PDB file of C-alpha atoms in Angstrom:
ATOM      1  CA  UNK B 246      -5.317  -7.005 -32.889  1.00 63.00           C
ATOM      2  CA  UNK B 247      -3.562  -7.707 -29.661  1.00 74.00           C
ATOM      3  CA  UNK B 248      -1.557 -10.135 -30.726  1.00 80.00           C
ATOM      4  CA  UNK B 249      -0.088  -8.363 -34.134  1.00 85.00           C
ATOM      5  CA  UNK B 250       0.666  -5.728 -32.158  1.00 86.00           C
ATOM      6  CA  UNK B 251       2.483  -7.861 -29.703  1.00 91.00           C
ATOM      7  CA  UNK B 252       4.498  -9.751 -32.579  1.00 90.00           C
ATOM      8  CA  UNK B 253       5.020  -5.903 -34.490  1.00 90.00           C
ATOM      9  CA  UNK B 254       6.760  -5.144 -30.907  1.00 91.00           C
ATOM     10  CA  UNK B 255       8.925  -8.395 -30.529  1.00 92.00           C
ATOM     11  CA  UNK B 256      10.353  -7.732 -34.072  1.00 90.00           C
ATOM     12  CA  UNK B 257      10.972  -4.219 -33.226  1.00 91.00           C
ATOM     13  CA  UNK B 258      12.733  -4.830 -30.272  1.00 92.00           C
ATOM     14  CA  UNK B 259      14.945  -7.294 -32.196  1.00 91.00           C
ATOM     15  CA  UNK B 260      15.477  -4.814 -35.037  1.00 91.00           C
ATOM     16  CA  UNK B 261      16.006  -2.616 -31.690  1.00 90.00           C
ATOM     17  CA  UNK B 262      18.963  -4.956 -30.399  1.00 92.00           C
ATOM     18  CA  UNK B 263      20.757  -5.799 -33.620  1.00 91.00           C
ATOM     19  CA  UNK B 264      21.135  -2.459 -34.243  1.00 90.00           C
ATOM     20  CA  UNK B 265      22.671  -2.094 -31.028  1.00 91.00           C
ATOM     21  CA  UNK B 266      24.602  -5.317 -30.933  1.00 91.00           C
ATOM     22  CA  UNK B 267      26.241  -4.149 -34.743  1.00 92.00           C
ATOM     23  CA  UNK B 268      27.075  -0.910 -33.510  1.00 92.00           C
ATOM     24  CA  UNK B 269      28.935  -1.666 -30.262  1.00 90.00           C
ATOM     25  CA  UNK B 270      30.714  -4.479 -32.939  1.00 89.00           C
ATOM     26  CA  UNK B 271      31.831  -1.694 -34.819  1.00 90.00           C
ATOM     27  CA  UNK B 272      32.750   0.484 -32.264  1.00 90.00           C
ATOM     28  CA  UNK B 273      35.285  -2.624 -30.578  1.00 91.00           C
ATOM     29  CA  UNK B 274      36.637  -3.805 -34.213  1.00 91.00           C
ATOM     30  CA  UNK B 275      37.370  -0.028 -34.493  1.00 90.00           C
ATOM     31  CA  UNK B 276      39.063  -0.020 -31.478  1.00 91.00           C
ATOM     32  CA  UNK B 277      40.893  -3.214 -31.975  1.00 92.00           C
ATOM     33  CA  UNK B 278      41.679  -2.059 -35.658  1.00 92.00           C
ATOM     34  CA  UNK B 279      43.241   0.883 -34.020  1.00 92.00           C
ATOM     35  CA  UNK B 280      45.664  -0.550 -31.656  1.00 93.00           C
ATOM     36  CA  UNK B 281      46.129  -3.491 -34.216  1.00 94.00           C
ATOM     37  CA  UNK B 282      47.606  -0.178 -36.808  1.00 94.00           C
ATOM     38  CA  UNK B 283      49.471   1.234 -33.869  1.00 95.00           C
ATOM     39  CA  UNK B 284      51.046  -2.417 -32.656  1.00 95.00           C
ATOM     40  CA  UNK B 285      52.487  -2.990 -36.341  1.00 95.00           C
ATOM     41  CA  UNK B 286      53.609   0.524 -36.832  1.00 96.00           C
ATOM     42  CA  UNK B 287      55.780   0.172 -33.711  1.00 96.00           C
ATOM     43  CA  UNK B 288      57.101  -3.201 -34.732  1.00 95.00           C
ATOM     44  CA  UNK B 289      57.882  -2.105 -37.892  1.00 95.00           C
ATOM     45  CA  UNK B 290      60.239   0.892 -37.140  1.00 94.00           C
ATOM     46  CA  UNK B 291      62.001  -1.924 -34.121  1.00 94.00           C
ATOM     47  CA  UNK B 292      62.877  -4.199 -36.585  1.00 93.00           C
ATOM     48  CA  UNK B 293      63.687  -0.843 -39.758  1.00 93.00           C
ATOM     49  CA  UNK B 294      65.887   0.438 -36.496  1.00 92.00           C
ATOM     50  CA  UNK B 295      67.179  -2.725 -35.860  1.00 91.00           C
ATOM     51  CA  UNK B 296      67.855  -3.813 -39.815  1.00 88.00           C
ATOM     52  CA  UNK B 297      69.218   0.055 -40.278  1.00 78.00           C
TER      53      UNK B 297
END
């Protein structure tokens, strides 16, 4: 009994840090999707105000 309970525990707290591991991946790719949006916005109106 002990031990299923032990090994239903181990696979929760993996479950447990997956989750958590995916969503502070999400939240940086978000972030870095972000700034990646705002870097090639800003280099494309340079180079339309330099072309123009």
């Amino acid at each position: 009994m002990k031990r299923t309970l032990s090994a239903r525990l181990q696979i929760a707290a993996l479950g447990h840090t997956a989750y958590g591991a995916m969503e502070l991946w999400n939240g940086v790719a978000m972030q870095g999707a972000a700034m990646t949006a705002v870097v090639l916005m800003a280099v494309g109106l340079h180079l339309r105000r330099r072309a123009g």
